[in-house]
Coordinates of C-alpha atoms in Angstrom, one line a residue:
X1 CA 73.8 161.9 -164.1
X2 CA 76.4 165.2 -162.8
X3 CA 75.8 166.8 -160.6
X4 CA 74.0 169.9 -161.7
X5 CA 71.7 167.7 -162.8
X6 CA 71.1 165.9 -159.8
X7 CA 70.9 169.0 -158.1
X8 CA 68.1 170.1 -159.8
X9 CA 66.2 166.8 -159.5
X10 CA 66.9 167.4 -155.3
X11 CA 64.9 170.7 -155.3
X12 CA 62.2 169.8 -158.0
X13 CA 58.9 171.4 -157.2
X14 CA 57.4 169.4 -160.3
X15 CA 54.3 166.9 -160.1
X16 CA 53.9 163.4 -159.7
X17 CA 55.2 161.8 -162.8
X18 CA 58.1 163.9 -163.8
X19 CA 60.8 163.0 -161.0
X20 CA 59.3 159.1 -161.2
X21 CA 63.1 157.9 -161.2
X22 CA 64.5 160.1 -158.4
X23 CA 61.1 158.5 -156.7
X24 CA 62.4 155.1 -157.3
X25 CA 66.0 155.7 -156.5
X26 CA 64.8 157.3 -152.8
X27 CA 63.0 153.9 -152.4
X28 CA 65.5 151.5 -153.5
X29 CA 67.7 153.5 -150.8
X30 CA 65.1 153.3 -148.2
X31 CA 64.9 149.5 -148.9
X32 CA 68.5 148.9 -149.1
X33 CA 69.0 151.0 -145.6
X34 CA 65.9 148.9 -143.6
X35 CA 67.2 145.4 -145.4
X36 CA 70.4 146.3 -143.8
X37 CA 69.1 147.0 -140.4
X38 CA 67.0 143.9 -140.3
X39 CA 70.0 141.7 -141.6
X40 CA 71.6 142.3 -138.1
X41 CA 69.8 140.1 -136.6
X42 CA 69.3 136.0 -137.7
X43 CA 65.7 136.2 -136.5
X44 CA 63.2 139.0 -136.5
X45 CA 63.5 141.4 -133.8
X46 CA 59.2 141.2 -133.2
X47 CA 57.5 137.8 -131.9
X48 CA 54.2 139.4 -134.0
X49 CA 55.8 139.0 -137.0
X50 CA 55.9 134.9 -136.8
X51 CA 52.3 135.1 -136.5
X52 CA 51.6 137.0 -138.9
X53 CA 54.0 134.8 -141.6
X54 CA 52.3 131.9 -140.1
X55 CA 49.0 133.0 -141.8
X56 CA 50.8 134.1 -145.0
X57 CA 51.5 130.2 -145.0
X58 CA 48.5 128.9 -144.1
X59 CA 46.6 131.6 -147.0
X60 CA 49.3 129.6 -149.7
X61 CA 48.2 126.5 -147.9
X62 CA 45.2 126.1 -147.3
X63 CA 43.4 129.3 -148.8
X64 CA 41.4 131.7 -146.8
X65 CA 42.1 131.2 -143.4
X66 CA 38.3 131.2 -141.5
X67 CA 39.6 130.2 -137.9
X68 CA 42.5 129.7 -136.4
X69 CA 41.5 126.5 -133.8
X70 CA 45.0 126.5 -132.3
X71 CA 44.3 129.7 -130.7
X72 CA 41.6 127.4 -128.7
X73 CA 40.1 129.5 -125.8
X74 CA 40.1 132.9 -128.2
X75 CA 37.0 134.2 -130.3
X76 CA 39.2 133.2 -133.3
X77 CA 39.1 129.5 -132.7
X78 CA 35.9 129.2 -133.9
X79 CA 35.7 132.2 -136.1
X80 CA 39.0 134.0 -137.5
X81 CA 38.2 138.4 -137.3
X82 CA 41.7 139.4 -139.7
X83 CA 42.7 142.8 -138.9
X84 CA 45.2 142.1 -140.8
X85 CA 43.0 141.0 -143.9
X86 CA 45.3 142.7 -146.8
X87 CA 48.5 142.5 -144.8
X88 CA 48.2 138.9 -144.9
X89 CA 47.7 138.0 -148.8
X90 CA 50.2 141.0 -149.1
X91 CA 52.5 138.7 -147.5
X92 CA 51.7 135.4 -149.0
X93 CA 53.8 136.4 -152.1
X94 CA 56.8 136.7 -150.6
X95 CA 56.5 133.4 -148.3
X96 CA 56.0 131.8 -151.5
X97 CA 58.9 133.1 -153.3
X98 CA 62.0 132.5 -150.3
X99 CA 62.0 129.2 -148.9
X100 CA 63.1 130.6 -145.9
X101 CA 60.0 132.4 -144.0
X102 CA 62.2 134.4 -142.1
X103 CA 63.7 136.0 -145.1
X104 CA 60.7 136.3 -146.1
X105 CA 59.4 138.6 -143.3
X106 CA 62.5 140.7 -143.6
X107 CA 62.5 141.1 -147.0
X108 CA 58.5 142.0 -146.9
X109 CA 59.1 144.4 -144.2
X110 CA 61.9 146.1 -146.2
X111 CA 59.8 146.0 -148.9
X112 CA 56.5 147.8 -147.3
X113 CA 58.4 150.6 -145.5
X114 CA 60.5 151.5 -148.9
X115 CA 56.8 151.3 -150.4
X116 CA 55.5 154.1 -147.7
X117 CA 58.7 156.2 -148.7
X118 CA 57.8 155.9 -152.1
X119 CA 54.2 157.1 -151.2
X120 CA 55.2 159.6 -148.8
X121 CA 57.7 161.2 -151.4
X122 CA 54.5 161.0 -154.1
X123 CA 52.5 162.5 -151.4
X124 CA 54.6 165.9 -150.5
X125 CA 55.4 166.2 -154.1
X126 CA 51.4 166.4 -154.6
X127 CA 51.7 168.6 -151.9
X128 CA 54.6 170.8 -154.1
X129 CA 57.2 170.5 -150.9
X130 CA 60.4 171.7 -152.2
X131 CA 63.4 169.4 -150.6
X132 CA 61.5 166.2 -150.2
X133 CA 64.7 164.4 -149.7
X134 CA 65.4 166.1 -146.5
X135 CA 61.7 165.3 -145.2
X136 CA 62.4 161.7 -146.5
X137 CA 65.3 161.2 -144.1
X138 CA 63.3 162.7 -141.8
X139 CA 60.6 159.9 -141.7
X140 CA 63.4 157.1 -142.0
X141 CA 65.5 158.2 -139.2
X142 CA 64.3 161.2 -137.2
X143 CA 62.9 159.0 -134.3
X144 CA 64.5 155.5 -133.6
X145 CA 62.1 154.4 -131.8
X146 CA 59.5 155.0 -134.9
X147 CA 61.7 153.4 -136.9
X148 CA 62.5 150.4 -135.0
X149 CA 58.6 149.6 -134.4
X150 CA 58.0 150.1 -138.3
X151 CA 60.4 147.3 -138.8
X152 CA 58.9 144.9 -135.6
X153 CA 57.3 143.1 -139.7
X154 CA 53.5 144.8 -138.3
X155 CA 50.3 145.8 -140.3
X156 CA 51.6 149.5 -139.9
X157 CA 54.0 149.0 -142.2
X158 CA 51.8 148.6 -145.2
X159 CA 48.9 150.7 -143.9
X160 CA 51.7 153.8 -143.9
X161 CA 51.4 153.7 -147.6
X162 CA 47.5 153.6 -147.1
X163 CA 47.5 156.5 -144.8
X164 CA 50.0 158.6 -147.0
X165 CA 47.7 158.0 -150.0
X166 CA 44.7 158.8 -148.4
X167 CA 46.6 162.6 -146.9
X168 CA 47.2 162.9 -151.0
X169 CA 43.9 162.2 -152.0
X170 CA 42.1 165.0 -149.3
X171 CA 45.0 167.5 -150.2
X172 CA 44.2 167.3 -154.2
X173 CA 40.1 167.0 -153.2
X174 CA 39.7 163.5 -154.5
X175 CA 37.1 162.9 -151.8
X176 CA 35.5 159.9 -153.5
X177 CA 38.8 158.4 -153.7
X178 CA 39.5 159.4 -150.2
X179 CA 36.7 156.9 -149.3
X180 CA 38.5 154.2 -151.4
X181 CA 41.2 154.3 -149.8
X182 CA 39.6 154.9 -146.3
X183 CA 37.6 151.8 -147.4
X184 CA 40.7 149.5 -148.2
X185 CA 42.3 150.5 -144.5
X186 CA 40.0 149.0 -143.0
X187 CA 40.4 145.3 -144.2
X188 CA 44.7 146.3 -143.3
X189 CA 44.8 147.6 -140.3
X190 CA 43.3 148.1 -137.2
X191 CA 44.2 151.9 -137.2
X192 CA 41.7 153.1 -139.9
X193 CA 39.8 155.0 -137.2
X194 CA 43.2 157.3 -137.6
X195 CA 41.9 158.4 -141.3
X196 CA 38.3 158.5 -140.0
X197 CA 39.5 161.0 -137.3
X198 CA 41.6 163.3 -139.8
X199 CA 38.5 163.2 -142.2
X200 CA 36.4 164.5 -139.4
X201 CA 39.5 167.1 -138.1
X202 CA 39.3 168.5 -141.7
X203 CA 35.7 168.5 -141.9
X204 CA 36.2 170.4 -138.8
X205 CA 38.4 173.3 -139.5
X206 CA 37.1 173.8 -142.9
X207 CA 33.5 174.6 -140.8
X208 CA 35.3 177.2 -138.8
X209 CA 37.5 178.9 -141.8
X210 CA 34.5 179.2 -144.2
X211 CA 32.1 179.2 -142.2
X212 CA 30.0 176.6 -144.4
X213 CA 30.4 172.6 -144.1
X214 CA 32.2 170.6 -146.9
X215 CA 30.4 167.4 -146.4
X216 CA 32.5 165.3 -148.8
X217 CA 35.3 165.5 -146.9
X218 CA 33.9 163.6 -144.4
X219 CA 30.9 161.6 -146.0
X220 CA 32.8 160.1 -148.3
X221 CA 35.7 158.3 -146.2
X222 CA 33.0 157.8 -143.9
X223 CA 31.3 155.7 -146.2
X224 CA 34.5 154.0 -147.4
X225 CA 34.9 153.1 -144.0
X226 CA 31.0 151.8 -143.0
X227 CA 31.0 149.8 -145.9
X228 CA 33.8 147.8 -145.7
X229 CA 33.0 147.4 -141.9
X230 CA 29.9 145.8 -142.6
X231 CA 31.2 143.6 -146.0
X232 CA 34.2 142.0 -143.9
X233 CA 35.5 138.7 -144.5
X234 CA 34.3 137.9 -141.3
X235 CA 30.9 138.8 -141.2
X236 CA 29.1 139.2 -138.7
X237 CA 31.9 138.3 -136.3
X238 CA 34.0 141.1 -137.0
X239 CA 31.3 143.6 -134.4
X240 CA 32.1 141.6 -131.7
X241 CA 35.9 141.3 -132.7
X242 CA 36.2 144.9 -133.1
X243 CA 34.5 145.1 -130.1
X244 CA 37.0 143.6 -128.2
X245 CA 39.6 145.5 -129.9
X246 CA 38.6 149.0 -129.5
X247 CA 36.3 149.0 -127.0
X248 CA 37.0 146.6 -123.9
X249 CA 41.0 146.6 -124.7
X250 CA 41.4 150.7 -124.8
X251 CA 39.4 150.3 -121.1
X252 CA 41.2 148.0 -120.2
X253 CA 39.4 146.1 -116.7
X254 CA 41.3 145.3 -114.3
X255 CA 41.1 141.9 -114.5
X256 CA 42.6 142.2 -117.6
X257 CA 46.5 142.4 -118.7
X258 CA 47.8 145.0 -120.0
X259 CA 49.9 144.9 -123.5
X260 CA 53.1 146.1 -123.2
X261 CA 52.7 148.6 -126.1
X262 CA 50.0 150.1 -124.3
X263 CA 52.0 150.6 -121.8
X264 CA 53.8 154.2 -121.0
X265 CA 56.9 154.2 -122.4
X266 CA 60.3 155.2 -120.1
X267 CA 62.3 159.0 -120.1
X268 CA 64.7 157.4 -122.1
X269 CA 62.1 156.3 -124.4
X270 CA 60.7 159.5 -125.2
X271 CA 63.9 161.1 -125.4
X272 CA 65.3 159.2 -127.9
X273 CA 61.6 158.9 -130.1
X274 CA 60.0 162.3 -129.4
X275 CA 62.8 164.6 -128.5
X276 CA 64.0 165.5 -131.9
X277 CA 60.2 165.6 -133.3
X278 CA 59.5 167.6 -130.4
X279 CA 62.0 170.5 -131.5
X280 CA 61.0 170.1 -135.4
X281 CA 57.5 170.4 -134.3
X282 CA 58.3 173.4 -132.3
X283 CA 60.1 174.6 -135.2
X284 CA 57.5 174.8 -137.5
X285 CA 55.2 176.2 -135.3
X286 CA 57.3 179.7 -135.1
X287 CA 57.6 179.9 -138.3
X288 CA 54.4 178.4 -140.0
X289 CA 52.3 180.5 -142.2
X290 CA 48.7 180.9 -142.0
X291 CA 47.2 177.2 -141.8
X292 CA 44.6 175.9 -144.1
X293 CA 42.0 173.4 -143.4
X294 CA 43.9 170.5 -144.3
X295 CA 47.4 171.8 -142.8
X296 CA 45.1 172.8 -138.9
X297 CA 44.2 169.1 -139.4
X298 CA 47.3 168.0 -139.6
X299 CA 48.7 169.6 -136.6
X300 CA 45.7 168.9 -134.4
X301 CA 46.5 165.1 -135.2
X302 CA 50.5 165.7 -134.9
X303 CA 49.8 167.4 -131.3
X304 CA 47.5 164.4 -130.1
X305 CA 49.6 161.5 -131.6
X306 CA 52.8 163.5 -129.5
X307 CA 50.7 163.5 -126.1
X308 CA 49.5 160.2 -126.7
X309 CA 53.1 158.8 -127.2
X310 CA 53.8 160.1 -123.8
X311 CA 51.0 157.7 -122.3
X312 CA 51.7 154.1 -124.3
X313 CA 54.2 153.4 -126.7
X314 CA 51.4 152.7 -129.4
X315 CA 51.1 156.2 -130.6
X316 CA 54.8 156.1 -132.1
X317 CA 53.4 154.7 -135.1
X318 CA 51.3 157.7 -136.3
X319 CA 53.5 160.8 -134.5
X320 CA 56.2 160.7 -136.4
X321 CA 53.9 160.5 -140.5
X322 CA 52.0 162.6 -138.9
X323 CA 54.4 165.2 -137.9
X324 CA 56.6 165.3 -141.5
X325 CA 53.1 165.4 -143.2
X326 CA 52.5 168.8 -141.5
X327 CA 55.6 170.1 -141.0
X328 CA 57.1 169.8 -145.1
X329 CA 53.9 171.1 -146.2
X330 CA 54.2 173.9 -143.6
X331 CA 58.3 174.2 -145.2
X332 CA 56.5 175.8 -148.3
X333 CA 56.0 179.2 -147.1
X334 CA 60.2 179.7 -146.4
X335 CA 60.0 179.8 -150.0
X336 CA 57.6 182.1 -150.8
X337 CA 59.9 184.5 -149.5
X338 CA 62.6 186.7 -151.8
X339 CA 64.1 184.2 -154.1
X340 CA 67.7 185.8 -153.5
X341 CA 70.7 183.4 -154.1
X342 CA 71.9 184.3 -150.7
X343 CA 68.6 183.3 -149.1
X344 CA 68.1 180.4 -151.0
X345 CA 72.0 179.2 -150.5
X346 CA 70.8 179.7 -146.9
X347 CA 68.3 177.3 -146.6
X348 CA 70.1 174.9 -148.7
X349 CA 72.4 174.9 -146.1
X350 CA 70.0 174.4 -143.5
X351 CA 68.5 171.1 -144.7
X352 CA 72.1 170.2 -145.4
X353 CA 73.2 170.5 -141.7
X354 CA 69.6 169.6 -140.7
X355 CA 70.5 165.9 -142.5
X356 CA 74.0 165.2 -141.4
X357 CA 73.2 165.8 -137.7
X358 CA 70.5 163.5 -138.4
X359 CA 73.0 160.9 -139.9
X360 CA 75.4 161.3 -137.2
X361 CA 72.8 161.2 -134.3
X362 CA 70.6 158.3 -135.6
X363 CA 72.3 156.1 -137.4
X364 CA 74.2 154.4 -134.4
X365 CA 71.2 155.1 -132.0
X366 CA 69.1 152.6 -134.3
X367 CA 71.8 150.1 -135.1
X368 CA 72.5 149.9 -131.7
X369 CA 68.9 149.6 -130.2
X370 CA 67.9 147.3 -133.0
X371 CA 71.1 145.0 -132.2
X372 CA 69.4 145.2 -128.2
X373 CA 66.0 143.9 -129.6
X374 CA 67.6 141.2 -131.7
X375 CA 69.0 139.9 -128.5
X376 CA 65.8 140.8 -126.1
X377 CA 63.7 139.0 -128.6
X378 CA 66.5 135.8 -130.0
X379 CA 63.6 132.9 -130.1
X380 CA 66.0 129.9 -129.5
X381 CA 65.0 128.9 -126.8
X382 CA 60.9 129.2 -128.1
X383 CA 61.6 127.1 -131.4
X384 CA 63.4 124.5 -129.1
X385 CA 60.4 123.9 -126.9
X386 CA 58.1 124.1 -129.6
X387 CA 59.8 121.6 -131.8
X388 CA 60.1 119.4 -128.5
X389 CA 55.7 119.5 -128.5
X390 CA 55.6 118.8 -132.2
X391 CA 57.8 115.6 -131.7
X392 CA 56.3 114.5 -128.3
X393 CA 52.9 115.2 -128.5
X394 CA 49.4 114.0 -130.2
X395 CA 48.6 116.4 -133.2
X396 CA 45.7 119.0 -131.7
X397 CA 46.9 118.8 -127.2
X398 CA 45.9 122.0 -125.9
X399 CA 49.1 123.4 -124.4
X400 CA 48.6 125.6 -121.3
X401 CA 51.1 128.7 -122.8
X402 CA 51.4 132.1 -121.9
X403 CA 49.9 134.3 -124.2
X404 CA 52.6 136.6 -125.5
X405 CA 54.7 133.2 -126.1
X406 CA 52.3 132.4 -128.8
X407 CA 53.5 133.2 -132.3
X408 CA 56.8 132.0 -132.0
X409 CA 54.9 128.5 -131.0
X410 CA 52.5 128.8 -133.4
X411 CA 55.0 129.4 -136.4
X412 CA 57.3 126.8 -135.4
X413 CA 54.5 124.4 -133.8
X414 CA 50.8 124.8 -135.5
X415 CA 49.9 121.4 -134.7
X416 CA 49.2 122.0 -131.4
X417 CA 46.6 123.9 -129.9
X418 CA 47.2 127.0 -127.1
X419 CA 45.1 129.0 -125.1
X420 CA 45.2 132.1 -126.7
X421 CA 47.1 134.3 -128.4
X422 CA 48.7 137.5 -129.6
X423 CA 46.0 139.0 -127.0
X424 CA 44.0 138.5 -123.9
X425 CA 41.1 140.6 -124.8
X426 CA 40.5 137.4 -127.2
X427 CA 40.2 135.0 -124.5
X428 CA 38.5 137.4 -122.2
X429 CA 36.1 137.8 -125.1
X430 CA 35.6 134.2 -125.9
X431 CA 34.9 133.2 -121.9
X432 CA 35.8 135.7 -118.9
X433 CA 35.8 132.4 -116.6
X434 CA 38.0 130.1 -118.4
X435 CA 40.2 133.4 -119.2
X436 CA 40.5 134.2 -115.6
X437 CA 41.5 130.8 -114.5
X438 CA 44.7 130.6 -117.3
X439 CA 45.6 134.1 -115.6
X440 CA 45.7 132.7 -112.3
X441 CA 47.6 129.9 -113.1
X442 CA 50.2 131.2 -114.3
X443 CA 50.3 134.1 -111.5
X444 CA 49.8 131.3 -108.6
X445 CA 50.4 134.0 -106.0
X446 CA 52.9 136.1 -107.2
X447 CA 51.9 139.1 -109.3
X448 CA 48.0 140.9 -109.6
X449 CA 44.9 138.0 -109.2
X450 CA 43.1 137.3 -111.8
X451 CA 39.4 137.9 -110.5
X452 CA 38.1 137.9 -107.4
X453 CA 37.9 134.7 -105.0
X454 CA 34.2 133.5 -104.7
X455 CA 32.7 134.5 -101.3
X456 CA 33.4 131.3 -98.7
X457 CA 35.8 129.5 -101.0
X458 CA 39.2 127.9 -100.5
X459 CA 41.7 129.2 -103.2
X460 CA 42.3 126.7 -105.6
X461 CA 45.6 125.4 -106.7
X462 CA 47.6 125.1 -109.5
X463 CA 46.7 121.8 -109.8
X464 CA 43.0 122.3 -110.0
X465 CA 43.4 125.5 -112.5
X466 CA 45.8 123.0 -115.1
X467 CA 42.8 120.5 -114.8
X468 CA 40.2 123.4 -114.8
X469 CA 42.3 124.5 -118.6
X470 CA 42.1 120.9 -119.8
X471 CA 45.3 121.2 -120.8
X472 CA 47.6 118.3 -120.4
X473 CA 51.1 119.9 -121.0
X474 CA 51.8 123.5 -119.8
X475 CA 54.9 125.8 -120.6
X476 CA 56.1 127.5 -117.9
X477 CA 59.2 130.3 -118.0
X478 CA 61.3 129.6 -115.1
X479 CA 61.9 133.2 -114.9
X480 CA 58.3 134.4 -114.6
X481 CA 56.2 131.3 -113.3
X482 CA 58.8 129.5 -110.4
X483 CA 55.7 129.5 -108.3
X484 CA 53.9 127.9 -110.1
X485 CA 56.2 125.2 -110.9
X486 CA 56.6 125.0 -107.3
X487 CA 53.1 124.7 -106.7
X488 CA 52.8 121.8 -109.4
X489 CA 56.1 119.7 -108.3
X490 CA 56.8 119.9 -104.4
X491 CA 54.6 118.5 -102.0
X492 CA 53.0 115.4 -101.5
X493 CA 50.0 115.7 -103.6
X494 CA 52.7 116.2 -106.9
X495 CA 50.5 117.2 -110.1
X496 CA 52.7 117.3 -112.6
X497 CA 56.2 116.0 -113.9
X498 CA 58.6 118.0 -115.6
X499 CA 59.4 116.2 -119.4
X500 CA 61.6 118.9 -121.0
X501 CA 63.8 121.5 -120.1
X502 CA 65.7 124.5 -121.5
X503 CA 67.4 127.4 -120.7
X504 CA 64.1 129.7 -120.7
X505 CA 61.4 126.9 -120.4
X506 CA 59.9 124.0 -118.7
X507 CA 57.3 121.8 -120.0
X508 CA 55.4 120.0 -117.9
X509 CA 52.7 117.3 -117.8
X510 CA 49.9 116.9 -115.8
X511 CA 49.9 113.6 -114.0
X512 CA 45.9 111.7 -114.7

């Protein structure tokens, strides 16, 4: 191919199917850039994703996975509500491929943000963007903190694709499909209230510009979205699941923990994810044309997802799709100007510019924050202390272990049991009592109480919540919970004895 030639493939206006190969060479890049990044480290740089592998085994294992009993004080224990339905028997191919399940994640994770470039790139080319390539880059390296949470090996990574394909499918008035899709998002990925909410925000200002309602834009996805609500694999448990999820976690009592993605992210934080955004956002917004229904939409949900990201780190995952979504299909009216070569020479230059500064600036921010998070999140000493249970303990002990120290447990360690898992809200769920009493022991003091202290009685000890658990062996970071391995080994009245050691944990059994 010369270069004339691949010139004219870079500013193609054409369809879907006519620039299929330049569609499959942008995603072989995209896969070959995030395999790269995620070859830094020898792990994966998110303790989610050995979770979420984990189930990919036990689907190839055992078939579909109804409960997950070693999560044993969480709703799931008994009954198994998969937010991650699709995600899951997405991944089961690749575990059963590689040998290794860790190259397995990393390869499935290259694989599913490559496919939401493919889908993105299928998506503005519906949407006849000129310079889709530029836009491309855009999504893969505009905001490092974007990009390093797409490749934490999460459900978001697939349901990009999902919420890409849905944008198409509203944009070319495929409402019907639009519910398809809609409907298929919800057995992915928690976040298919986001397509229920752009639905309803082009419902919306389609009402104000015509003055009449379009009610398949949002009956249809609506319906997508009811029906595969009510037929879940779950049924009926996945109300009270989703319950939990959207309701109770988003208010959040104070008796509760809070998730660190929920949490607000630092300056430097939103510097590095939302400041260049910020000024493309800004850009676009001078120099937009008249907005359309679907491209008012668009913004409204860009502008919310940018606030939002301000608040918790969660938000990152739709502000930045959001943003190129509205912001390449806003690009179109620069060209609707005089053709002249000068002009157009112009604007080439532009995006060329536009690209290298994003090279130059990016590329080192995300190698280097990446390389941070492979170190933050190096699972050593986990895998060490889990394979320590497997070889020391009776098949099915309930383990007293922090929550956000389960998936790198259960991955290495299934045949055990913990007390929860991946999040509190699933323990709080399952029995505010027993949930308040696992808080407290590993707080012992230090750090917000769990609940408040009955009226009249004496606090109880560590002692007394470890036997309250029923847990005979509890893990204990001796960074985070030294008072409560003081409070189990000093004094006369000694609890607990410590039977393994590392250079993060200490396990400890409870004395009869």
């Amino acid at each position: 191919m010369n270069f004339h030639r691949l010139q004219s493939l870079l500013r193609s206006e054409a369809g879907l199917g006519s620039d299929a190969a330049l569609r499959l060479l942008f995603s072989l890049i995209a896969f070959g850039f995030y395999f790269a990044v995620l070859a830094q480290g020898e792990f994966v740089p998110d303790r989610d994703a050995y979770f979420h592998i984990q189930i990919a085994r036990e689907i190839l294992a055992h078939g579909y996975v109804g409960s997950i009993p070693q999560m044993a004080h969480a709703i799931h224990a008994e009954r198994y509500v998969d937010f991650h339905f699709l995600f899951h028997y997405a991944l089961a191919p690749f575990a059963a491929i590689f040998s290794d399940p860790l190259l397995a994640v990393r390869v499935a994770t290259a694989v599913f943000a490559a496919l939401a470039v493919c889908v993105l790139d299928l998506t503005l080319a519906g949407m006849r963007v000129r310079y889709r390539w530029f836009w491309l880059l855009c999504f893969v390296l505009i905001s490092p903190i974007f990009t390093g949470r797409l490749l934490f090996g999460r459900g978001i990574t697939l349901f990009l694709s999902i919420l890409f394909y849905f944008v198409l499918s509203l944009a070319r008035r495929r409402f019907r499909r639009a519910g398809i899709v809609a409907g298929l998002a919800v057995w992915t990925y928690p976040g298919f209230l986001v397509l229920g909410g752009l639905s309803t925000l082009y419902f919306a200002a389609g009402c104000l510009q015509r003055g009449r309602p379009a009610w398949p834009v949002l009956l249809w996805p609506s319906a997508g979205i009811m029906t595969a609500f009510v037929i879940h694999p779950a049924l009926p448990h996945q109300f009270y699941g989703y319950w939990l999820e959207f309701v109770v976690h988003s208010l959040r009592p104070g008796e509760l923990e809070a998730i660190a993605e929920w949490l607000s992210p630092s300056k430097e934080l939103l510097l590095l994810g939302l400041g260049a955004p910020a000024v493309v956002l800004l850009s676009t917004l001078l120099a937009a044309r008249r907005h359309d229904a679907l491209g008012a939409a668009l913004l409204s949900a860009t502008i919310f997802f940018l606030f939002a990201s301000a608040l918790s780190l969660k938000p990152f995952e739709y502000t930045v799709p959001f943003l190129i979504l509205y912001a390449a299909r806003q690009s179109r009216g620069a060209f609707r100007m005089q053709e002249r070569v000068r002009r157009r020479a112009l604007i080439e230059a532009v995006y060329v510019a536009g690209a290298a500064a994003l090279l130059a600036w990016s590329m080192p921010q995300i190698s280097n924050r990446m390389a941070l998070q492979y170190r933050l999140e190096n699972p050593a000493a986990h895998f060490a202390a889990a394979d320590w249970l497997a070889e020391n303990t009776p098949a099915d002990t309930l383990v007293a272990l922090p929550w956000d120290q389960f998936p790198a447990f259960y991955f290495r360690n299934p045949a055990n049991r913990y007390l929860v898992g991946l999040n509190p809200v699933y323990s709080y769920g399952a029995d505010r009592e027993r949930y308040l009493i696992g808080r407290r022991f590993f707080a012992t003091g230090s750090g917000p109480y769990a609940g408040p202290a009955k009226s009249g009685a004496a606090p109880l000890s560590a002692a007394d919540d470890l036997r309250g658990l029923g847990a005979g062996f509890a893990v204990l970071d001796r960074r985070l919970h030294g008072r409560t391995l003081v409070a189990l080994l000093e004094g006369d009245r000694r609890a607990a004895d410590v039977v393994y050691h590392n250079a993060r944990f200490v396990i400890v059994q409870a004395r009869e």
